[in-house]
GROMACS .gro file of C-alpha atoms in nm:
model
  454
    1MET     CA    1   1.051  -1.340  -0.364
    2PRO     CA    2   1.051  -0.943  -0.222
    3SER     CA    3   0.990  -1.010   0.140
    4THR     CA    4   1.282  -0.684   0.184
    5PRO     CA    5   1.027  -0.442   0.069
    6LEU     CA    6   0.716  -0.577   0.111
    7SER     CA    7   0.769  -0.654   0.480
    8ARG     CA    8   0.972  -0.338   0.554
    9ARG     CA    9   0.702  -0.129   0.369
   10ALA     CA   10   0.398  -0.285   0.668
   11ALA     CA   11   0.650  -0.242   0.919
   12LEU     CA   12   0.750   0.061   0.873
   13ALA     CA   13   0.407   0.247   0.791
   14GLY     CA   14   0.417   0.351   1.228
   15LEU     CA   15   0.743   0.497   1.213
   16PHE     CA   16   0.755   0.765   0.969
   17GLY     CA   17   0.841   1.127   1.188
   18VAL     CA   18   0.869   1.438   0.973
   19SER     CA   19   0.613   1.692   1.041
   20ALA     CA   20   0.416   1.861   0.778
   21LEU     CA   21   0.597   2.150   0.813
   22GLY     CA   22   0.944   1.985   0.693
   23LEU     CA   23   0.767   1.915   0.392
   24ALA     CA   24   0.638   2.234   0.325
   25ALA     CA   25   0.995   2.316   0.367
   26CYS     CA   26   1.065   2.123   0.082
   27ALA     CA   27   0.938   2.293  -0.240
   28GLY     CA   28   1.102   2.228  -0.561
   29SER     CA   29   1.178   2.419  -0.863
   30GLY     CA   30   0.882   2.306  -1.053
   31THR     CA   31   0.614   2.572  -1.164
   32GLY     CA   32   0.222   2.640  -1.241
   33GLY     CA   33  -0.112   2.612  -1.066
   34GLY     CA   34  -0.251   2.325  -0.880
   35ASN     CA   35  -0.101   2.109  -0.656
   36GLY     CA   36   0.234   1.997  -0.865
   37ALA     CA   37   0.438   2.127  -1.081
   38SER     CA   38   0.292   2.187  -1.436
   39ALA     CA   39   0.351   1.974  -1.709
   40THR     CA   40   0.357   2.128  -2.076
   41PRO     CA   41   0.243   1.892  -2.329
   42VAL     CA   42   0.466   1.730  -2.570
   43SER     CA   43   0.422   1.680  -2.921
   44SER     CA   44   0.525   1.370  -3.080
   45ASP     CA   45   0.830   1.562  -3.251
   46ASP     CA   46   0.969   1.618  -2.908
   47PHE     CA   47   0.920   1.337  -2.758
   48ALA     CA   48   1.075   1.141  -2.998
   49LYS     CA   49   1.364   1.407  -2.982
   50ALA     CA   50   1.401   1.352  -2.613
   51MET     CA   51   1.444   0.994  -2.668
   52SER     CA   52   1.683   0.988  -2.896
   53THR     CA   53   1.920   1.221  -2.729
   54LYS     CA   54   2.212   1.067  -2.490
   55THR     CA   55   2.062   1.123  -2.149
   56GLU     CA   56   2.127   0.982  -1.774
   57LEU     CA   57   1.849   0.897  -1.576
   58THR     CA   58   1.880   0.862  -1.169
   59PHE     CA   59   1.610   0.650  -1.013
   60TRP     CA   60   1.618   0.528  -0.692
   61THR     CA   61   1.368   0.297  -0.539
   62TRP     CA   62   1.409  -0.070  -0.343
   63VAL     CA   63   1.208  -0.285  -0.537
   64PRO     CA   64   1.492  -0.540  -0.574
   65ASP     CA   65   1.595  -0.682  -0.907
   66ILE     CA   66   1.449  -0.379  -1.101
   67GLN     CA   67   1.733  -0.327  -1.286
   68ASN     CA   68   1.580  -0.568  -1.523
   69GLU     CA   69   1.311  -0.400  -1.593
   70VAL     CA   70   1.508  -0.094  -1.613
   71ASP     CA   71   1.799  -0.302  -1.891
   72LEU     CA   72   1.509  -0.388  -2.043
   73PHE     CA   73   1.393   0.009  -2.080
   74GLN     CA   74   1.745   0.102  -2.179
   75LYS     CA   75   1.755  -0.199  -2.492
   76GLN     CA   76   1.384   0.038  -2.581
   77TYR     CA   77   1.543   0.358  -2.527
   78PRO     CA   78   1.930   0.275  -2.619
   79ASN     CA   79   2.049   0.656  -2.557
   80ILE     CA   80   1.906   0.668  -2.248
   81THR     CA   81   2.117   0.557  -1.950
   82VAL     CA   82   1.939   0.456  -1.575
   83LYS     CA   83   2.166   0.478  -1.267
   84VAL     CA   84   1.921   0.271  -1.026
   85VAL     CA   85   1.967   0.370  -0.632
   86ASN     CA   86   1.873   0.244  -0.347
   87ALA     CA   87   1.856   0.548  -0.111
   88GLY     CA   88   1.696   0.334   0.155
   89GLN     CA   89   1.348   0.208   0.194
   90GLY     CA   90   1.025   0.401   0.389
   91LEU     CA   91   1.149   0.629   0.594
   92ASP     CA   92   1.537   0.647   0.465
   93GLN     CA   93   1.431   0.737   0.095
   94TYR     CA   94   1.213   0.993   0.207
   95THR     CA   95   1.452   1.148   0.442
   96ALA     CA   96   1.711   1.168   0.187
   97LEU     CA   97   1.464   1.288  -0.083
   98ARG     CA   98   1.309   1.579   0.132
   99THR     CA   99   1.699   1.650   0.252
  100ALA     CA  100   1.826   1.692  -0.143
  101LEU     CA  101   1.486   1.844  -0.224
  102LYS     CA  102   1.529   2.103   0.071
  103ALA     CA  103   1.932   2.140  -0.051
  104GLY     CA  104   1.804   2.156  -0.426
  105LYS     CA  105   2.073   1.956  -0.553
  106GLY     CA  106   2.081   1.549  -0.547
  107ALA     CA  107   1.720   1.463  -0.626
  108PRO     CA  108   1.642   1.217  -0.816
  109ASP     CA  109   1.488   1.248  -1.196
  110VAL     CA  110   1.252   0.931  -1.115
  111VAL     CA  111   1.180   0.807  -0.759
  112GLN     CA  112   0.933   0.556  -0.617
  113ILE     CA  113   0.652   0.690  -0.387
  114GLU     CA  114   0.430   0.500  -0.168
  115TYR     CA  115   0.017   0.571  -0.240
  116GLN     CA  116  -0.039   0.711   0.115
  117TYR     CA  117   0.217   0.964   0.086
  118ILE     CA  118   0.166   1.165  -0.257
  119SER     CA  119   0.052   1.420  -0.108
  120SER     CA  120   0.279   1.538   0.149
  121PHE     CA  121   0.513   1.540  -0.199
  122LEU     CA  122   0.260   1.738  -0.341
  123ILE     CA  123   0.261   2.060  -0.089
  124GLY     CA  124   0.609   2.188  -0.181
  125LYS     CA  125   0.472   2.136  -0.571
  126ASN     CA  126   0.774   1.862  -0.596
  127LEU     CA  127   0.590   1.625  -0.825
  128LEU     CA  128   0.595   1.633  -1.177
  129ASP     CA  129   0.257   1.674  -1.353
  130LEU     CA  130   0.241   1.405  -1.622
  131SER     CA  131  -0.073   1.428  -1.779
  132GLY     CA  132   0.062   1.572  -2.075
  133MET     CA  133   0.341   1.300  -2.132
  134ASN     CA  134   0.350   1.109  -2.443
  135GLY     CA  135   0.152   0.775  -2.369
  136PHE     CA  136  -0.017   0.903  -2.014
  137GLY     CA  137  -0.331   1.062  -2.264
  138ASP     CA  138  -0.522   0.682  -2.196
  139LEU     CA  139  -0.326   0.544  -1.916
  140LYS     CA  140  -0.664   0.586  -1.680
  141SER     CA  141  -0.836   0.294  -1.887
  142GLN     CA  142  -0.593   0.041  -1.788
  143TYR     CA  143  -0.670   0.079  -1.405
  144PRO     CA  144  -0.887  -0.044  -1.191
  145GLU     CA  145  -1.121   0.311  -1.131
  146TRP     CA  146  -0.954   0.321  -0.743
  147VAL     CA  147  -0.608   0.261  -0.811
  148TRP     CA  148  -0.588   0.625  -1.094
  149ASN     CA  149  -0.749   0.802  -0.837
  150GLN     CA  150  -0.503   0.748  -0.585
  151VAL     CA  151  -0.224   0.899  -0.818
  152SER     CA  152  -0.453   1.154  -0.993
  153ARG     CA  153  -0.638   1.495  -0.942
  154ASP     CA  154  -0.868   1.578  -1.162
  155ALA     CA  155  -0.704   1.623  -1.492
  156ALA     CA  156  -0.308   1.629  -1.287
  157VAL     CA  157  -0.109   1.279  -1.304
  158TYR     CA  158   0.151   1.298  -1.009
  159ALA     CA  159   0.277   0.905  -1.047
  160VAL     CA  160   0.233   0.585  -1.208
  161PRO     CA  161   0.116   0.285  -1.014
  162GLN     CA  162   0.395  -0.036  -0.973
  163ASP     CA  163   0.252  -0.227  -0.725
  164THR     CA  164  -0.129  -0.262  -0.501
  165GLY     CA  165  -0.220  -0.430  -0.147
  166PRO     CA  166  -0.627  -0.494  -0.222
  167MET     CA  167  -0.719  -0.637   0.100
  168GLY     CA  168  -0.839  -1.012   0.194
  169MET     CA  169  -0.809  -1.325   0.391
  170LEU     CA  170  -0.516  -1.586   0.451
  171TYR     CA  171  -0.601  -1.903   0.656
  172ARG     CA  172  -0.498  -2.250   0.799
  173ASP     CA  173  -0.713  -2.463   0.605
  174ASP     CA  174  -0.587  -2.723   0.859
  175LEU     CA  175  -0.631  -2.577   1.205
  176LEU     CA  176  -0.992  -2.413   1.120
  177LYS     CA  177  -1.061  -2.756   1.008
  178ALA     CA  178  -0.971  -2.934   1.309
  179ALA     CA  179  -1.125  -2.702   1.502
  180GLY     CA  180  -1.519  -2.692   1.323
  181VAL     CA  181  -1.448  -2.392   1.162
  182GLN     CA  182  -1.516  -2.288   0.842
  183ALA     CA  183  -1.408  -1.945   0.631
  184PRO     CA  184  -1.580  -1.717   0.786
  185THR     CA  185  -1.740  -1.461   0.491
  186THR     CA  186  -1.884  -1.187   0.750
  187TRP     CA  187  -1.758  -1.003   1.066
  188ASP     CA  188  -2.066  -1.154   1.282
  189GLU     CA  189  -1.911  -1.507   1.134
  190PHE     CA  190  -1.572  -1.430   1.223
  191ALA     CA  191  -1.606  -1.341   1.546
  192THR     CA  192  -1.832  -1.659   1.606
  193ALA     CA  193  -1.524  -1.796   1.461
  194ALA     CA  194  -1.328  -1.655   1.682
  195GLN     CA  195  -1.459  -1.809   1.981
  196THR     CA  196  -1.505  -2.121   1.856
  197TYR     CA  197  -1.122  -2.128   1.745
  198ARG     CA  198  -1.065  -2.030   2.082
  199THR     CA  199  -1.242  -2.271   2.269
  200ALA     CA  200  -1.034  -2.587   2.075
  201ASN     CA  201  -0.737  -2.410   2.065
  202PRO     CA  202  -0.685  -2.198   2.367
  203LYS     CA  203  -0.291  -2.178   2.360
  204SER     CA  204  -0.356  -1.991   2.024
  205TYR     CA  205  -0.611  -1.721   1.822
  206LEU     CA  206  -0.777  -1.740   1.517
  207THR     CA  207  -0.564  -1.394   1.408
  208ASP     CA  208  -0.346  -1.127   1.564
  209LEU     CA  209  -0.446  -0.736   1.581
  210PRO     CA  210  -0.157  -0.599   1.637
  211PRO     CA  211  -0.132  -0.271   1.783
  212ASN     CA  212   0.140  -0.107   1.573
  213GLN     CA  213  -0.016  -0.176   1.255
  214ALA     CA  214  -0.236   0.181   1.132
  215GLY     CA  215  -0.215   0.036   0.804
  216GLN     CA  216  -0.411  -0.229   0.848
  217MET     CA  217  -0.663  -0.087   1.067
  218ILE     CA  218  -0.748   0.209   0.785
  219GLY     CA  219  -0.758  -0.098   0.510
  220PHE     CA  220  -1.073  -0.265   0.764
  221MET     CA  221  -1.236   0.138   0.777
  222TRP     CA  222  -1.164   0.202   0.382
  223ALA     CA  223  -1.322  -0.173   0.313
  224ASN     CA  224  -1.638  -0.049   0.539
  225GLY     CA  225  -1.683   0.287   0.339
  226ALA     CA  226  -1.512   0.499   0.585
  227LYS     CA  227  -1.361   0.811   0.451
  228PRO     CA  228  -1.116   0.948   0.755
  229PHE     CA  229  -0.923   1.142   0.571
  230ALA     CA  230  -0.974   1.397   0.275
  231TYR     CA  231  -0.718   1.699   0.162
  232ASP     CA  232  -0.783   1.963  -0.089
  233GLY     CA  233  -0.429   1.957  -0.226
  234ASP     CA  234  -0.416   2.335  -0.073
  235LYS     CA  235  -0.464   2.473   0.277
  236THR     CA  236  -0.758   2.189   0.404
  237VAL     CA  237  -0.816   1.852   0.582
  238THR     CA  238  -1.060   1.656   0.682
  239ILE     CA  239  -1.038   1.427   1.008
  240ASP     CA  240  -1.347   1.162   1.029
  241LEU     CA  241  -1.247   0.913   1.218
  242THR     CA  242  -1.524   0.869   1.477
  243GLY     CA  243  -1.795   0.852   1.190
  244THR     CA  244  -2.005   0.578   1.176
  245GLU     CA  245  -1.825   0.332   0.881
  246ALA     CA  246  -1.494   0.401   1.082
  247LYS     CA  247  -1.607   0.333   1.436
  248GLN     CA  248  -1.844   0.045   1.316
  249VAL     CA  249  -1.498  -0.164   1.269
  250VAL     CA  250  -1.356   0.010   1.647
  251GLU     CA  251  -1.640  -0.157   1.829
  252PHE     CA  252  -1.617  -0.503   1.657
  253TRP     CA  253  -1.229  -0.536   1.681
  254GLN     CA  254  -1.258  -0.373   2.025
  255GLY     CA  255  -1.532  -0.654   2.102
  256LEU     CA  256  -1.316  -0.934   2.010
  257VAL     CA  257  -0.986  -0.745   2.175
  258GLN     CA  258  -1.159  -0.702   2.568
  259LYS     CA  259  -1.254  -1.067   2.516
  260ASP     CA  260  -0.905  -1.250   2.477
  261LEU     CA  261  -1.033  -1.354   2.123
  262VAL     CA  262  -0.775  -1.208   1.880
  263ALA     CA  263  -0.412  -1.182   2.007
  264VAL     CA  264  -0.287  -0.880   2.042
  265ASP     CA  265   0.106  -0.907   1.927
  266PRO     CA  266   0.315  -0.641   1.694
  267ASP     CA  267   0.369  -0.758   1.332
  268PHE     CA  268   0.678  -0.817   1.175
  269THR     CA  269   0.883  -0.971   1.451
  270ASP     CA  270   1.038  -1.259   1.568
  271GLN     CA  271   0.746  -1.381   1.783
  272TRP     CA  272   0.530  -1.250   1.505
  273TYR     CA  273   0.684  -1.493   1.215
  274GLN     CA  274   0.738  -1.777   1.461
  275GLY     CA  275   0.382  -1.761   1.538
  276LEU     CA  276   0.265  -1.758   1.144
  277SER     CA  277   0.502  -2.080   1.175
  278ALA     CA  278   0.406  -2.250   1.504
  279GLY     CA  279  -0.006  -2.189   1.452
  280THR     CA  280  -0.018  -1.906   1.732
  281TYR     CA  281  -0.239  -1.768   1.469
  282ALA     CA  282  -0.482  -1.956   1.191
  283SER     CA  283  -0.509  -1.631   0.935
  284TRP     CA  284  -0.363  -1.300   0.887
  285LEU     CA  285  -0.620  -1.050   0.764
  286THR     CA  286  -0.332  -0.898   0.495
  287ALA     CA  287  -0.253  -0.787   0.149
  288ALA     CA  288  -0.257  -0.907  -0.181
  289TRP     CA  289   0.137  -0.879  -0.089
  290GLY     CA  290   0.081  -1.138   0.167
  291PRO     CA  291   0.099  -1.457   0.003
  292VAL     CA  292   0.428  -1.442  -0.149
  293PHE     CA  293   0.547  -1.292   0.193
  294LEU     CA  294   0.398  -1.515   0.412
  295GLN     CA  295   0.569  -1.838   0.166
  296GLY     CA  296   0.866  -1.753   0.272
  297THR     CA  297   0.827  -1.652   0.651
  298ALA     CA  298   0.619  -2.000   0.730
  299LYS     CA  299   0.782  -2.286   0.452
  300ASN     CA  300   0.699  -2.536   0.751
  301THR     CA  301   0.327  -2.490   0.683
  302SER     CA  302   0.362  -2.509   0.309
  303GLY     CA  303   0.029  -2.696   0.179
  304ASN     CA  304  -0.190  -2.597   0.481
  305TRP     CA  305  -0.284  -2.266   0.386
  306ARG     CA  306  -0.543  -2.077   0.134
  307ALA     CA  307  -0.742  -1.778   0.051
  308ALA     CA  308  -1.056  -1.605   0.083
  309GLN     CA  309  -1.149  -1.240   0.051
  310LEU     CA  310  -1.192  -0.956   0.343
  311PRO     CA  311  -1.517  -1.080   0.626
  312GLN     CA  312  -1.787  -0.815   0.531
  313PHE     CA  313  -2.021  -0.675   0.779
  314THR     CA  314  -2.341  -0.721   0.520
  315ALA     CA  315  -2.388  -1.057   0.366
  316GLY     CA  316  -2.321  -1.060  -0.011
  317GLY     CA  317  -2.070  -0.755   0.045
  318LYS     CA  318  -1.791  -0.765  -0.161
  319ALA     CA  319  -1.637  -0.453  -0.089
  320THR     CA  320  -1.244  -0.409   0.035
  321GLY     CA  321  -0.977  -0.140   0.113
  322ASN     CA  322  -0.637  -0.145  -0.010
  323TRP     CA  323  -0.331  -0.171   0.236
  324GLY     CA  324   0.028  -0.150   0.088
  325GLY     CA  325   0.137  -0.007  -0.252
  326SER     CA  326   0.379   0.200  -0.475
  327THR     CA  327   0.398   0.445  -0.772
  328ASP     CA  328   0.702   0.585  -0.963
  329ALA     CA  329   0.663   0.991  -0.946
  330VAL     CA  330   0.854   1.167  -1.159
  331ILE     CA  331   1.068   1.496  -0.929
  332ALA     CA  332   0.966   1.855  -1.105
  333THR     CA  333   1.355   1.942  -1.097
  334THR     CA  334   1.453   1.696  -1.350
  335ALA     CA  335   1.636   1.791  -1.573
  336ASN     CA  336   1.500   1.505  -1.829
  337PRO     CA  337   1.135   1.544  -1.782
  338VAL     CA  338   1.053   1.358  -2.077
  339ALA     CA  339   1.249   1.090  -2.017
  340ALA     CA  340   1.249   1.024  -1.674
  341ALA     CA  341   0.817   0.980  -1.715
  342GLU     CA  342   0.855   0.758  -2.000
  343LEU     CA  343   1.114   0.600  -1.758
  344ALA     CA  344   0.812   0.544  -1.516
  345ARG     CA  345   0.591   0.465  -1.777
  346TRP     CA  346   0.773   0.229  -1.991
  347ILE     CA  347   0.853   0.015  -1.728
  348ASN     CA  348   0.498  -0.045  -1.519
  349VAL     CA  349   0.312  -0.032  -1.877
  350GLU     CA  350   0.485  -0.210  -2.119
  351LYS     CA  351   0.408  -0.622  -2.151
  352GLU     CA  352   0.702  -0.741  -2.080
  353PRO     CA  353   0.849  -0.495  -1.770
  354ALA     CA  354   0.506  -0.543  -1.632
  355MET     CA  355   0.474  -0.919  -1.654
  356GLU     CA  356   0.811  -0.934  -1.478
  357LEU     CA  357   0.685  -0.750  -1.185
  358ALA     CA  358   0.403  -0.928  -1.116
  359THR     CA  359   0.513  -1.303  -1.227
  360LYS     CA  360   0.942  -1.265  -1.113
  361GLN     CA  361   0.919  -1.037  -0.865
  362PHE     CA  362   0.616  -1.077  -0.718
  363LEU     CA  363   0.433  -0.722  -0.692
  364PHE     CA  364   0.087  -0.734  -0.726
  365PRO     CA  365   0.000  -0.571  -1.048
  366PRO     CA  366  -0.243  -0.263  -1.081
  367LEU     CA  367  -0.246  -0.292  -1.421
  368ASN     CA  368  -0.557  -0.404  -1.586
  369SER     CA  369  -0.376  -0.615  -1.842
  370VAL     CA  370  -0.186  -0.839  -1.603
  371LEU     CA  371  -0.449  -0.876  -1.363
  372GLN     CA  372  -0.649  -1.051  -1.660
  373ASP     CA  373  -0.347  -1.270  -1.725
  374SER     CA  374  -0.352  -1.644  -1.731
  375ALA     CA  375   0.023  -1.605  -1.676
  376PHE     CA  376  -0.080  -1.428  -1.347
  377VAL     CA  377  -0.381  -1.528  -1.260
  378GLY     CA  378  -0.389  -1.901  -1.321
  379GLN     CA  379  -0.059  -1.960  -1.062
  380THR     CA  380  -0.163  -2.257  -0.865
  381PRO     CA  381   0.128  -2.218  -0.610
  382GLU     CA  382   0.161  -2.547  -0.365
  383PHE     CA  383   0.228  -2.399  -0.080
  384TYR     CA  384  -0.177  -2.266  -0.133
  385GLY     CA  385  -0.279  -2.591  -0.174
  386GLY     CA  386  -0.270  -2.579  -0.561
  387GLN     CA  387  -0.546  -2.285  -0.521
  388LYS     CA  388  -0.521  -1.995  -0.756
  389VAL     CA  389  -0.471  -1.770  -0.454
  390ASN     CA  390  -0.376  -1.426  -0.743
  391GLU     CA  391  -0.779  -1.515  -0.893
  392VAL     CA  392  -0.846  -1.471  -0.531
  393PHE     CA  393  -0.672  -1.121  -0.521
  394VAL     CA  394  -0.782  -1.006  -0.860
  395GLU     CA  395  -1.084  -0.994  -0.773
  396ALA     CA  396  -1.062  -0.841  -0.452
  397SER     CA  397  -0.901  -0.565  -0.629
  398LYS     CA  398  -1.248  -0.546  -0.857
  399ASN     CA  399  -1.405  -0.471  -0.575
  400VAL     CA  400  -1.180  -0.190  -0.315
  401ASN     CA  401  -1.372   0.104  -0.221
  402THR     CA  402  -1.294   0.350  -0.537
  403ASP     CA  403  -1.314   0.743  -0.330
  404PHE     CA  404  -1.027   0.726  -0.061
  405GLU     CA  405  -0.805   1.007   0.033
  406TRP     CA  406  -0.481   1.068   0.268
  407LEU     CA  407  -0.374   1.371   0.498
  408PRO     CA  408  -0.019   1.521   0.333
  409PHE     CA  409   0.123   1.431   0.739
  410MET     CA  410   0.022   1.093   0.684
  411ASP     CA  411   0.378   1.006   0.870
  412THR     CA  412   0.198   1.164   1.188
  413VAL     CA  413  -0.140   0.967   1.096
  414TYR     CA  414   0.073   0.595   1.215
  415SER     CA  415   0.301   0.784   1.459
  416SER     CA  416   0.011   0.870   1.656
  417TYR     CA  417  -0.154   0.542   1.610
  418THR     CA  418   0.102   0.330   1.785
  419ASP     CA  419   0.073   0.583   2.078
  420ILE     CA  420  -0.271   0.650   2.124
  421MET     CA  421  -0.431   0.342   1.992
  422GLY     CA  422  -0.092   0.057   2.052
  423PRO     CA  423  -0.184   0.085   2.453
  424ALA     CA  424  -0.546   0.052   2.427
  425ILE     CA  425  -0.525  -0.298   2.185
  426THR     CA  426  -0.255  -0.440   2.382
  427GLY     CA  427  -0.434  -0.316   2.758
  428ARG     CA  428  -0.777  -0.468   2.553
  429GLY     CA  429  -0.916  -0.163   2.702
  430ASP     CA  430  -1.154   0.120   2.559
  431MET     CA  431  -1.047   0.110   2.193
  432VAL     CA  432  -1.345   0.359   2.097
  433THR     CA  433  -1.252   0.613   2.314
  434ALA     CA  434  -0.887   0.628   2.248
  435LEU     CA  435  -1.012   0.648   1.906
  436SER     CA  436  -1.166   0.980   1.963
  437SER     CA  437  -0.852   1.080   2.102
  438TRP     CA  438  -0.637   0.964   1.830
  439GLU     CA  439  -0.897   1.198   1.611
  440SER     CA  440  -0.833   1.485   1.856
  441LYS     CA  441  -0.455   1.436   1.832
  442LEU     CA  442  -0.433   1.490   1.398
  443LYS     CA  443  -0.706   1.784   1.417
  444ASP     CA  444  -0.427   1.950   1.655
  445PHE     CA  445  -0.113   1.901   1.469
  446ALA     CA  446  -0.319   2.010   1.147
  447LYS     CA  447  -0.438   2.322   1.322
  448SER     CA  448  -0.045   2.354   1.419
  449GLN     CA  449   0.064   2.299   1.097
  450GLY     CA  450  -0.174   2.586   0.947
  451PHE     CA  451  -0.418   2.352   0.826
  452THR     CA  452  -0.813   2.413   0.811
  453VAL     CA  453  -0.963   2.118   0.915
  454LYS     CA  454  -1.302   2.049   0.848
   0.00000   0.00000   0.00000
């Protein structure tokens, strides 16, 4: 069970603190226009030559046991040796990578990067455009549209998707039934259920809204069709956290928070872990990595949990957002771009390694072929009463809104959420006013870093 990368990926979401100026200082040596270093199209002869030449690649990743997939790659290409390095996770790895890029030495060939941080590494053209590499011409058709949009810009491709986090709801079937509550399908039903559950269980809540978790709140906005962020890949950003769809989300949660109908405990803490085990929270609005994580966190509740789609503002709706997930990208300074690109592609796209990542390391797959494979979809974990939980999140993946972008300084987005929105949530206060302050803070920061704000 990959509890370390999954829990830490979420827990670290609000802890990044590297400024956009720091990112811009990390320019790589790649050349070409657009948002990353350009890639010269590779012929079949050039590919064959590169993969038959004795080569050593360095791969930075925090995925546990990924050496298994790398071993398969090395078996396929015996002349390529891959050195797997855990340079830290999230913050630690990104800091090390930026330091190496700035120094002009020590950077890996291939690196794991979360979706929301890809744009921050495009500022200095640090990522290689993979579109001309072997096997990348038909990759787009192998992924859901929203996933592909996260790693591409126009015709350029900057990473290979490795895992995703379409959002849904995990809930305690036994606790809801005891309180006379059904799993809500709309947010109106959710609010009613929160009141009914709280009345029946004064010492617990239907769910928790953590004040430190921007990733979850942004996922809710994404699900509601909000487009709070945009970046043109150059000098212009769009920041709109007070638009209709984003504001509707915050207004909804403010109503529940101010009425003391949901908990406001920080997540990924000892108290929060204990709350999941003890029934303090009867549901967890989470992502597709949540089911596996929960099995290791709340073992004593096995058999009582179920999964459902994320509630909707409009009855009959199906839209959801994404929270989490990673890619493998090629650093522009690599001396072996062809082999590096093939490593990133092969371990995530070829059937055997892609299936192993999903069924042995339990990363939620982005690849259509795995999302449709009964070996993955048909699993019936006892923890969820034999429910086909993967099937629920596969359906969610089909309904993630496709048009969502990130800013090139998501570190500041997350940290300022904790600083500004966090106290409003913890104090059960005015979250809508805090939302406006959060937006203003980000606009001021963007301008201070030389961006034009739309």
